[in-house]
Coordinates of C-alpha atoms in Angstrom, one line a residue:
X1 CA -0.1 -0.1 0.0
X2 CA 2.7 2.6 0.6
X3 CA 5.0 1.8 -2.0
X4 CA 1.4 2.1 -4.4
X5 CA 1.3 5.8 -3.4
X6 CA 4.9 6.5 -3.7
X7 CA 5.1 5.6 -7.0
X8 CA 1.5 7.3 -7.4
X9 CA 3.4 11.1 -7.5
X10 CA 6.5 10.1 -9.9
X11 CA 3.9 8.9 -12.0
X12 CA 1.8 11.2 -12.3
X13 CA 4.9 13.2 -13.4
X14 CA 6.0 11.3 -15.5
X15 CA 2.5 12.0 -17.1
X16 CA 2.4 15.0 -17.7
X17 CA 6.0 15.7 -18.8
X18 CA 5.7 13.2 -20.9
X19 CA 2.0 14.7 -22.6
X20 CA 3.2 18.8 -22.2
X21 CA 6.6 17.9 -22.3
X22 CA 6.7 19.5 -26.2
X23 CA 5.1 22.8 -25.9
X24 CA 7.3 23.4 -22.4
X25 CA 9.1 26.0 -25.2
X26 CA 5.2 26.8 -26.1
X27 CA 3.7 28.0 -22.7
X28 CA 6.7 30.2 -21.4
X29 CA 7.0 32.0 -24.4
X30 CA 2.6 32.5 -24.5
X31 CA 3.1 33.6 -20.4
X32 CA 6.6 36.1 -21.2
X33 CA 3.7 38.2 -24.2
X34 CA 1.2 38.2 -20.9
X35 CA 4.0 39.3 -18.4
X36 CA 4.6 41.4 -20.7
X37 CA 1.0 42.6 -22.3
X38 CA 0.4 42.9 -18.3
X39 CA 2.8 44.9 -17.7
X40 CA 2.1 47.5 -21.1
X41 CA -1.6 47.5 -19.4
X42 CA -0.1 48.7 -16.2
X43 CA 2.9 51.6 -17.7
X44 CA -0.3 53.0 -20.8
X45 CA -2.5 53.6 -17.1
X46 CA 0.3 54.8 -15.1
X47 CA 0.8 56.9 -18.0
X48 CA -3.0 58.3 -19.1
X49 CA -3.7 58.7 -14.6
X50 CA -0.3 60.4 -14.9
X51 CA -2.0 63.1 -17.4
X52 CA -5.4 63.5 -16.6
X53 CA -3.1 64.7 -13.5
X54 CA -0.9 67.5 -15.7
X55 CA -4.0 69.2 -17.3
X56 CA -5.7 68.5 -13.9
X57 CA -2.5 70.1 -12.9
X58 CA -3.1 72.5 -16.1
X59 CA -6.6 72.7 -15.4
X60 CA -6.1 74.7 -12.4
X61 CA -3.5 77.2 -13.2
X62 CA -5.7 78.1 -15.4
X63 CA -8.3 79.0 -13.3
X64 CA -5.8 80.8 -10.2
X65 CA -4.6 83.2 -12.7
X66 CA -8.1 83.2 -14.2
X67 CA -9.6 84.0 -10.8
X68 CA -6.3 86.9 -10.4
X69 CA -7.3 87.8 -13.2
X70 CA -11.1 88.8 -12.7
X71 CA -9.9 90.5 -9.1
X72 CA -7.3 92.3 -10.6
X73 CA -10.2 93.6 -13.7
X74 CA -12.7 93.9 -11.2
X75 CA -11.4 96.5 -8.8
X76 CA -9.9 98.1 -11.6
X77 CA -14.2 98.3 -13.2
X78 CA -15.3 99.0 -10.3
X79 CA -12.2 101.8 -9.2
X80 CA -13.4 103.4 -12.6
X81 CA -17.0 103.2 -12.1
X82 CA -16.8 104.9 -8.7
X83 CA -14.1 107.2 -10.8
X84 CA -17.3 107.9 -13.1
X85 CA -19.8 108.3 -10.3
X86 CA -17.8 110.8 -9.1
X87 CA -17.2 112.7 -11.9
X88 CA -21.2 112.2 -12.8
X89 CA -22.0 113.2 -9.7
X90 CA -19.8 116.7 -9.4
X91 CA -21.3 117.7 -12.9
X92 CA -25.1 117.0 -10.7
X93 CA -23.5 118.8 -7.7
X94 CA -22.1 122.1 -10.8
X95 CA -25.3 122.0 -12.3
X96 CA -28.4 122.3 -8.7
X97 CA -28.2 126.0 -8.8
X98 CA -29.7 125.8 -12.1
X99 CA -31.5 122.4 -12.2
X100 CA -34.9 124.3 -10.0
X101 CA -34.9 127.3 -13.0
X102 CA -34.9 124.9 -16.3
X103 CA -37.0 123.2 -15.3
X104 CA -40.3 126.1 -15.8
X105 CA -38.5 128.0 -17.5
X106 CA -36.9 128.0 -21.0
X107 CA -33.3 127.3 -21.6
X108 CA -32.0 130.4 -23.2
X109 CA -35.3 130.6 -25.6
X110 CA -34.2 134.7 -26.7
X111 CA -31.9 136.9 -25.6
X112 CA -34.2 138.6 -23.8
X113 CA -35.6 135.9 -21.4
X114 CA -31.5 135.7 -20.1
X115 CA -30.5 138.4 -19.7
X116 CA -33.9 139.0 -17.5
X117 CA -33.0 135.8 -16.0
X118 CA -29.3 137.2 -15.4
X119 CA -30.3 140.5 -14.4
X120 CA -33.5 139.9 -12.3
X121 CA -33.3 136.2 -10.8
X122 CA -32.1 137.2 -7.1
X123 CA -28.9 135.1 -6.3
X124 CA -30.3 132.7 -4.4
X125 CA -31.5 130.9 -7.0
X126 CA -27.7 130.8 -8.7
X127 CA -25.8 129.9 -5.3
X128 CA -28.6 127.9 -4.2
X129 CA -27.7 123.5 -4.4
X130 CA -30.4 122.5 -3.7
X131 CA -34.7 124.4 -2.9
X132 CA -37.4 122.0 -1.8
X133 CA -40.5 123.2 -4.1
X134 CA -42.8 122.4 -2.1
X135 CA -41.8 124.9 0.9
X136 CA -44.2 127.5 1.2
X137 CA -41.3 129.8 1.2
X138 CA -39.9 128.3 -1.5
X139 CA -43.3 128.9 -3.9
X140 CA -43.3 132.2 -2.6
X141 CA -39.0 132.7 -3.7
X142 CA -40.4 131.4 -7.1
X143 CA -43.2 133.3 -7.2
X144 CA -41.5 136.4 -7.0
X145 CA -39.3 135.8 -10.2
X146 CA -41.9 135.3 -11.9
X147 CA -44.0 138.6 -11.0
X148 CA -40.2 140.6 -11.3
X149 CA -40.0 138.4 -15.4
X150 CA -43.9 139.0 -15.7
X151 CA -43.1 142.9 -15.6
X152 CA -39.9 143.4 -17.0
X153 CA -41.5 141.6 -20.4
X154 CA -44.2 144.1 -19.7
X155 CA -42.2 146.6 -20.0
X156 CA -40.6 146.1 -22.8
X157 CA -43.4 145.4 -24.6
X158 CA -45.4 148.5 -24.0
X159 CA -42.1 151.2 -24.6
X160 CA -40.7 152.5 -26.8
X161 CA -42.3 154.5 -30.6
X162 CA -43.6 151.1 -31.9
X163 CA -44.9 149.2 -29.0
X164 CA -45.0 145.3 -29.3
X165 CA -48.1 145.2 -26.9
X166 CA -51.1 147.2 -27.7
X167 CA -53.8 148.5 -25.9
X168 CA -56.7 150.4 -25.1
X169 CA -58.1 150.0 -21.8
X170 CA -54.3 151.0 -19.7
X171 CA -55.7 148.4 -17.1
X172 CA -56.2 145.4 -18.4
X173 CA -51.9 145.5 -18.3
X174 CA -52.5 145.1 -14.3
X175 CA -55.1 142.6 -15.4
X176 CA -52.1 140.5 -17.7
X177 CA -50.0 140.4 -14.9
X178 CA -52.8 139.3 -12.7
X179 CA -54.2 136.5 -14.1
X180 CA -51.2 135.1 -15.3
X181 CA -49.8 135.4 -11.5
X182 CA -51.8 133.4 -10.4
X183 CA -52.1 130.1 -13.4
X184 CA -48.7 129.9 -13.1
X185 CA -47.6 128.0 -10.0
X186 CA -44.4 127.9 -10.6
X187 CA -43.8 127.4 -14.2
X188 CA -41.7 129.6 -15.8
X189 CA -42.5 127.5 -19.4
X190 CA -45.8 128.5 -19.0
X191 CA -46.2 131.7 -18.5
X192 CA -43.5 132.3 -21.4
X193 CA -46.1 130.9 -24.2
X194 CA -48.8 132.7 -22.8
X195 CA -47.9 136.3 -23.4
X196 CA -47.2 135.2 -26.5
X197 CA -50.5 134.3 -27.1
X198 CA -51.4 137.6 -26.0
X199 CA -49.5 140.0 -27.7
X200 CA -51.2 138.3 -31.0
X201 CA -54.7 139.2 -30.1
X202 CA -55.6 142.2 -31.6
X203 CA -58.3 143.8 -29.9
X204 CA -58.4 143.5 -25.7
X205 CA -61.7 141.8 -25.6
X206 CA -59.1 139.6 -27.2
X207 CA -57.1 139.5 -24.0
X208 CA -59.6 139.1 -21.9
X209 CA -61.2 136.0 -23.2
X210 CA -57.9 134.6 -23.2
X211 CA -57.2 135.5 -19.3
X212 CA -60.2 133.4 -18.8
X213 CA -59.7 130.4 -20.5
X214 CA -56.3 130.1 -20.3
X215 CA -54.5 126.2 -20.1
X216 CA -53.9 124.6 -16.3
X217 CA -50.9 122.2 -17.7
X218 CA -48.1 122.5 -20.8
X219 CA -49.5 120.0 -22.2
X220 CA -53.1 121.7 -22.4
X221 CA -50.5 125.1 -23.5
X222 CA -49.0 122.8 -26.5
X223 CA -52.2 121.4 -27.7
X224 CA -53.7 124.7 -28.3
X225 CA -50.9 125.7 -30.0
X226 CA -50.7 122.8 -32.4
X227 CA -54.1 123.1 -32.3
X228 CA -53.8 127.2 -34.6
X229 CA -52.7 125.3 -38.0
X230 CA -54.6 123.9 -40.0
X231 CA -53.5 124.5 -43.3
X232 CA -51.9 121.0 -44.9
X233 CA -49.5 123.1 -45.6
X234 CA -48.4 124.2 -43.0
X235 CA -49.3 121.5 -40.5
X236 CA -46.9 118.7 -43.2
X237 CA -43.9 122.0 -42.7
X238 CA -44.2 121.8 -38.7
X239 CA -43.0 118.1 -38.4
X240 CA -40.8 118.2 -40.9
X241 CA -38.6 120.8 -38.7
X242 CA -40.2 118.8 -35.8
X243 CA -39.4 116.1 -36.6
X244 CA -35.5 117.3 -38.1
X245 CA -35.1 118.5 -34.9
X246 CA -36.3 116.3 -33.1
X247 CA -33.9 113.8 -35.0
X248 CA -30.8 115.7 -35.6
X249 CA -27.1 114.7 -34.3
X250 CA -26.1 118.1 -33.9
X251 CA -28.2 120.6 -33.5
X252 CA -28.3 121.8 -37.5
X253 CA -27.9 125.5 -39.4
X254 CA -31.4 127.5 -40.4
X255 CA -29.9 126.5 -43.7
X256 CA -29.4 123.5 -42.9
X257 CA -32.5 123.0 -41.9
X258 CA -34.7 123.8 -45.1
X259 CA -32.2 121.9 -47.7
X260 CA -32.8 118.8 -45.4
X261 CA -36.8 120.1 -45.8
X262 CA -36.7 120.6 -49.4
X263 CA -35.2 117.1 -50.6
X264 CA -36.6 113.6 -50.6
X265 CA -36.3 110.4 -51.1
X266 CA -34.8 109.3 -54.1
X267 CA -34.8 112.6 -55.3
X268 CA -33.3 112.7 -58.9
X269 CA -30.7 116.0 -58.9
X270 CA -31.1 119.0 -56.4
X271 CA -33.4 121.6 -57.1
X272 CA -33.4 125.2 -55.1
X273 CA -37.2 125.1 -56.4
X274 CA -37.9 122.0 -53.7
X275 CA -36.2 124.2 -50.6
X276 CA -38.6 126.6 -49.0
X277 CA -38.1 130.7 -49.9
X278 CA -38.5 132.4 -46.5
X279 CA -37.6 129.5 -43.5
X280 CA -38.3 131.9 -41.1
X281 CA -42.1 132.2 -41.8
X282 CA -42.0 129.1 -41.8
X283 CA -41.2 128.3 -38.8
X284 CA -44.8 130.2 -37.7
X285 CA -45.7 126.9 -38.6
X286 CA -43.9 125.6 -35.1
X287 CA -46.2 128.4 -32.9
X288 CA -43.2 129.6 -30.3
X289 CA -42.9 126.0 -29.9
X290 CA -39.1 126.5 -31.8
X291 CA -36.7 129.2 -31.5
X292 CA -33.7 130.4 -33.3
X293 CA -30.4 131.0 -31.4
X294 CA -29.3 134.5 -32.9
X295 CA -25.1 133.3 -32.5
X296 CA -25.4 130.4 -34.6
X297 CA -28.3 130.8 -35.9
X298 CA -29.4 126.9 -35.1
X299 CA -32.6 125.7 -34.7
X300 CA -34.1 124.5 -30.8
X301 CA -37.0 123.0 -28.8
X302 CA -38.1 125.7 -26.9
X303 CA -37.6 123.8 -24.1
X304 CA -36.9 120.4 -23.5
X305 CA -41.2 119.2 -22.6
X306 CA -42.0 120.5 -25.7
X307 CA -40.3 117.3 -27.5
X308 CA -41.4 115.7 -24.9
X309 CA -44.7 116.2 -25.6
X310 CA -44.4 115.9 -29.7
X311 CA -43.3 112.1 -29.0
X312 CA -46.2 111.2 -26.4
X313 CA -48.7 108.7 -26.7
X314 CA -51.3 112.0 -26.4
X315 CA -50.5 113.0 -29.5
X316 CA -51.0 110.1 -30.7
X317 CA -54.1 109.2 -30.4
X318 CA -55.2 113.1 -31.0
X319 CA -52.4 115.7 -33.0
X320 CA -51.9 112.4 -35.2
X321 CA -50.5 114.6 -37.7
X322 CA -47.8 116.6 -35.6
X323 CA -46.8 113.0 -33.5
X324 CA -43.2 113.0 -34.0
X325 CA -42.0 108.4 -34.4
X326 CA -38.3 109.1 -32.8
X327 CA -37.2 105.9 -35.5
X328 CA -39.0 106.5 -37.9
X329 CA -37.7 110.6 -38.0
X330 CA -34.0 108.9 -38.0
X331 CA -34.8 106.3 -40.8
X332 CA -36.2 109.3 -43.0
X333 CA -32.9 111.4 -42.0
X334 CA -31.3 108.5 -43.6
X335 CA -33.0 108.4 -46.8
X336 CA -32.4 112.2 -47.4
X337 CA -28.6 112.3 -46.7
X338 CA -28.4 109.3 -48.7
X339 CA -29.7 111.2 -51.5
X340 CA -28.6 114.0 -51.2
X341 CA -24.6 112.8 -51.1
X342 CA -26.1 110.8 -54.0
X343 CA -26.7 114.6 -56.3
X344 CA -25.4 114.2 -58.9
X345 CA -24.0 117.9 -58.2
X346 CA -22.1 116.9 -56.1
X347 CA -19.8 114.3 -58.5
X348 CA -19.1 116.6 -61.6
X349 CA -16.2 117.5 -62.1
X350 CA -16.3 120.0 -65.2
X351 CA -17.8 123.1 -63.1
X352 CA -21.0 124.1 -65.0
X353 CA -20.5 127.8 -67.5
X354 CA -23.1 130.2 -67.2
X355 CA -25.9 131.4 -70.1
X356 CA -24.7 134.3 -71.3
X357 CA -28.3 134.2 -72.9
X358 CA -30.5 132.1 -70.3
X359 CA -34.7 133.2 -70.5
X360 CA -36.3 135.5 -67.7
X361 CA -38.2 132.7 -66.7
X362 CA -35.5 130.8 -65.4
X363 CA -34.4 133.9 -63.4
X364 CA -35.0 131.4 -59.7
X365 CA -34.1 127.9 -61.5
X366 CA -30.5 128.9 -63.9
X367 CA -29.5 132.0 -63.0
X368 CA -29.9 131.8 -58.9
X369 CA -28.7 127.5 -59.0
X370 CA -25.4 128.3 -61.0
X371 CA -24.2 131.5 -60.0
X372 CA -25.5 133.3 -57.0
X373 CA -26.9 132.5 -53.0
X374 CA -30.4 131.2 -53.2
X375 CA -32.7 134.7 -52.3
X376 CA -29.2 137.1 -51.6
X377 CA -29.1 138.6 -54.4
X378 CA -33.3 137.3 -56.7
X379 CA -35.2 140.1 -55.4
X380 CA -33.4 142.0 -56.8
X381 CA -32.7 140.9 -60.0
X382 CA -36.6 140.3 -60.3
X383 CA -37.2 144.4 -59.2
X384 CA -35.4 145.1 -61.6
X385 CA -36.9 143.1 -64.9
X386 CA -39.8 143.7 -64.1
X387 CA -39.2 147.9 -63.9
X388 CA -37.1 147.5 -67.3
X389 CA -40.1 145.2 -68.6
X390 CA -37.4 143.0 -70.2
X391 CA -39.2 139.9 -71.4
X392 CA -36.2 139.4 -73.6
X393 CA -33.9 138.2 -70.7
X394 CA -30.8 139.7 -73.4
X395 CA -29.9 142.0 -70.3
X396 CA -29.8 139.4 -67.6
X397 CA -25.4 139.0 -67.8
X398 CA -25.3 142.3 -67.0
X399 CA -28.2 142.8 -64.0
X400 CA -25.9 139.1 -62.6
X401 CA -22.9 141.8 -62.1
X402 CA -25.1 144.6 -60.8
X403 CA -26.4 142.2 -58.4
X404 CA -23.4 141.0 -57.1
X405 CA -21.0 143.0 -58.0
X406 CA -18.3 141.6 -59.9
X407 CA -18.6 138.1 -59.0
X408 CA -16.7 135.2 -61.0
X409 CA -19.8 133.2 -61.6
X410 CA -18.6 129.8 -62.8
X411 CA -15.9 130.3 -59.7
X412 CA -19.0 130.1 -57.4
X413 CA -19.9 127.7 -59.2
X414 CA -17.3 125.3 -58.5
X415 CA -17.5 126.5 -54.5
X416 CA -20.6 123.8 -53.2
X417 CA -20.8 126.7 -50.1
X418 CA -23.6 126.9 -51.6
X419 CA -25.1 123.2 -50.7
X420 CA -25.3 123.8 -46.5
X421 CA -26.6 120.9 -46.3
X422 CA -23.4 118.7 -47.5
X423 CA -21.6 119.2 -44.5
X424 CA -24.4 117.5 -41.9
X425 CA -25.3 114.6 -44.5
X426 CA -21.5 114.2 -45.2
X427 CA -20.7 113.6 -41.4
X428 CA -24.3 111.5 -40.5
X429 CA -25.8 109.9 -42.8
X430 CA -24.0 106.9 -41.0
X431 CA -25.3 107.8 -38.0
X432 CA -28.5 107.8 -39.4
X433 CA -28.6 105.0 -41.0
X434 CA -27.8 102.3 -38.5
X435 CA -31.3 100.2 -38.0
X436 CA -31.4 99.9 -41.7
X437 CA -33.4 102.2 -44.9
X438 CA -35.4 99.5 -45.4
X439 CA -39.0 100.9 -45.8
X440 CA -37.5 102.7 -49.3
X441 CA -36.8 101.1 -52.5
X442 CA -34.1 98.8 -53.7
X443 CA -32.9 102.6 -55.9
X444 CA -32.2 104.2 -52.6
X445 CA -29.8 100.9 -50.6
X446 CA -27.7 101.1 -53.7
X447 CA -26.9 105.0 -54.1
X448 CA -26.6 103.8 -49.7
X449 CA -24.2 100.6 -51.0
X450 CA -23.2 103.5 -53.7
X451 CA -22.1 105.2 -50.3
X452 CA -20.0 102.8 -49.1
X453 CA -18.1 101.2 -52.2
X454 CA -17.5 103.3 -54.4
X455 CA -13.8 105.5 -53.9
X456 CA -15.0 108.1 -56.4
X457 CA -17.7 108.7 -54.1
X458 CA -16.3 107.8 -50.9
X459 CA -13.3 110.4 -50.9
X460 CA -15.2 113.4 -52.3
X461 CA -18.1 112.5 -49.4
X462 CA -19.0 110.0 -48.1
X463 CA -16.9 110.4 -45.1
X464 CA -16.0 106.8 -44.0
X465 CA -13.9 106.2 -41.2
X466 CA -12.5 103.6 -43.0
X467 CA -10.0 103.1 -45.8
X468 CA -11.3 101.7 -49.1
X469 CA -9.0 98.2 -49.2
X470 CA -10.3 98.1 -45.4
X471 CA -13.9 97.2 -46.2
X472 CA -12.6 95.0 -49.4
X473 CA -10.3 92.5 -47.0
X474 CA -13.1 92.6 -44.1
X475 CA -9.9 94.6 -41.9
X476 CA -11.0 94.1 -38.4
X477 CA -10.6 97.2 -37.6
X478 CA -13.7 97.6 -39.5
X479 CA -15.5 95.2 -37.8
X480 CA -14.6 96.5 -35.1
X481 CA -16.2 100.3 -35.8
X482 CA -19.9 98.3 -36.4
X483 CA -19.7 96.5 -33.5
X484 CA -18.8 99.6 -31.2
X485 CA -21.4 102.3 -33.2
X486 CA -24.0 99.2 -33.5
X487 CA -24.9 99.9 -37.1
X488 CA -27.5 96.9 -37.9
X489 CA -27.2 97.6 -42.1
X490 CA -23.9 97.4 -42.4
X491 CA -23.1 94.4 -40.6
X492 CA -26.8 93.1 -42.6
X493 CA -24.4 94.2 -45.8
X494 CA -21.3 92.1 -44.4
X495 CA -22.7 89.7 -43.8
X496 CA -24.8 88.9 -46.8
X497 CA -22.0 89.7 -49.1
X498 CA -19.9 86.6 -50.6
X499 CA -17.0 87.6 -49.2
X500 CA -17.0 84.7 -46.5
X501 CA -15.1 86.1 -43.1
X502 CA -12.9 83.5 -41.7
X503 CA -14.1 82.3 -37.6
X504 CA -11.3 84.6 -36.2
X505 CA -13.1 87.9 -37.8
X506 CA -16.8 86.5 -36.9
X507 CA -15.1 85.7 -33.6
X508 CA -14.6 89.6 -33.2
X509 CA -17.8 90.9 -34.5
X510 CA -19.4 88.1 -32.3
X511 CA -18.3 88.2 -28.9
X512 CA -17.9 92.4 -29.3
X513 CA -21.7 92.6 -30.0
X514 CA -22.3 90.1 -27.2
X515 CA -19.6 91.8 -24.7
X516 CA -22.0 95.2 -24.9
X517 CA -26.2 93.4 -25.6
X518 CA -26.2 94.2 -29.4
X519 CA -28.5 91.8 -29.8
X520 CA -30.0 93.2 -33.5
X521 CA -26.5 92.2 -34.5
X522 CA -26.2 88.5 -33.2
X523 CA -29.2 88.3 -34.8
X524 CA -27.4 89.7 -37.8
X525 CA -25.0 87.1 -37.1
X526 CA -26.6 84.3 -36.2
X527 CA -28.4 84.6 -39.5
X528 CA -25.4 84.4 -41.6
X529 CA -25.1 80.9 -40.4
X530 CA -21.8 80.4 -40.6
X531 CA -20.6 81.0 -36.9
X532 CA -18.9 78.1 -35.5
X533 CA -20.2 76.6 -31.2
X534 CA -16.3 78.2 -30.2
X535 CA -17.5 81.6 -31.0
X536 CA -21.3 80.7 -30.3
X537 CA -19.9 79.8 -26.9
X538 CA -17.8 82.3 -26.0
X539 CA -20.3 85.4 -27.2
X540 CA -22.1 83.2 -25.2
X541 CA -19.6 83.5 -21.8
X542 CA -19.1 87.7 -23.0
X543 CA -23.4 88.1 -23.0
X544 CA -22.9 86.5 -19.6
X545 CA -20.5 88.3 -18.4
X546 CA -21.6 91.4 -19.2
X547 CA -25.7 90.6 -17.5
X548 CA -27.3 90.8 -20.5
X549 CA -29.8 88.3 -20.6
X550 CA -31.5 89.3 -23.6
X551 CA -27.9 89.1 -26.1
X552 CA -28.1 85.2 -23.9
X553 CA -30.9 83.9 -24.4
X554 CA -30.9 84.4 -27.7
X555 CA -27.2 81.8 -28.3
X556 CA -29.1 79.8 -26.0
X557 CA -31.8 79.0 -28.6
X558 CA -29.4 79.6 -31.4
X559 CA -27.5 75.9 -29.7
X560 CA -24.6 77.7 -27.2
X561 CA -23.1 75.8 -25.0

């Protein structure tokens, strides 16, 4: 039994060696391969782990750097914002002493009132930083100043050989003063309008009737002034004047306003026949809601409240013909500027010569147009023709020389000084067309495009702030200007053209618009279907950082993450 058990392991060993011996080398080789693969897998896993750790360290470093930069930028922006607020507060404090009078009266609406304000308003109004109009003491002070203003104005109108105010009953002047003081309720502007209303009454009876029916407040005063004009031509001229004053990028001179009103979108040529002959008479269609500043000859609303009234829902509902829609008026102004700059007369290089055989019937359309400023000599020439009874027009050349002196007609014709609206149109046509000129025809859009892409126009008239080469290459400076100005029309032109924008340039556009919260520019860029996912994501980050929730929502709807 013991012998059997001792022999069994040896037999098994011999049997195993006999069976697997031939495969021993192969088994050893496979075993080594398994060990090598396990070692390789271990090293690969270690490498991946090291790479992940390196990425995590890099991301952590970037986060730390971003956080440090954010804190630095945040503190810098806060400091800048604080400085800006300090400057704003300083400016506000500087203007506080005029706050009450500017709110209640006109601001430099005429020279006389400026003198009265300077000479008659007590010093306490000029030095007091803040005026509480609710106190009885201050109400009494304002009432005293209104009394001084009324008395001074009435004295001025009653003095002189030809007084402006004519009355038969001397005691009526006391009634006028008392009624206006009682109805003023602290409003200098209200008093001013009532005074000028009374000035144009033709009898004591009409003056008393007006005093018995004084408007309660400024809106009612404005409404009555506008209701005086019922003729269609008067209403149209008044509305155009209101619209241009409301949207002008700077105050327009009388002559600039004259040409702006007389030029219509898509008008073919410059024509003096379409321009108003006497702007001061035309401005009478606005009542005394506008005035001409004497020194610069610029046209303004009498007070800021006039513009607010013309933009209000009350005017839109009851006096719709006088209502000013700012966006439409701005677009119309842009159409006029584009039309004006495309007049052929501004692109002609060879001056026309005056025809000495001009007919008498063309005196106002040809002679004045080609040689002399409109209105300056036309009346004198017309008067001479009338007195001579000349129907052939043979003596017109001599009349021109007599009226104008020895003027070099050809030299004057070459000058652009006879086109006063040209500098304004050249400077502001782009700004007036920011939101597009879609309501107008394709022809006007072509004229607008000419001012941008055609070198002959760009160099002389359009005044665009980039070179033609920059525009054709879609330079970054052009894109940045469009974004900074929020110019939707130019954005549509660039993104809709055949010139492909590179992704870095699209990034400049989208990120810049998102940073500034220009929602419509974002919509235009999304409509181009050229924006990549990474640009959408970066735009979303910029919009979120700026707190522009509407832009964030638009970008998220477009797939930004």
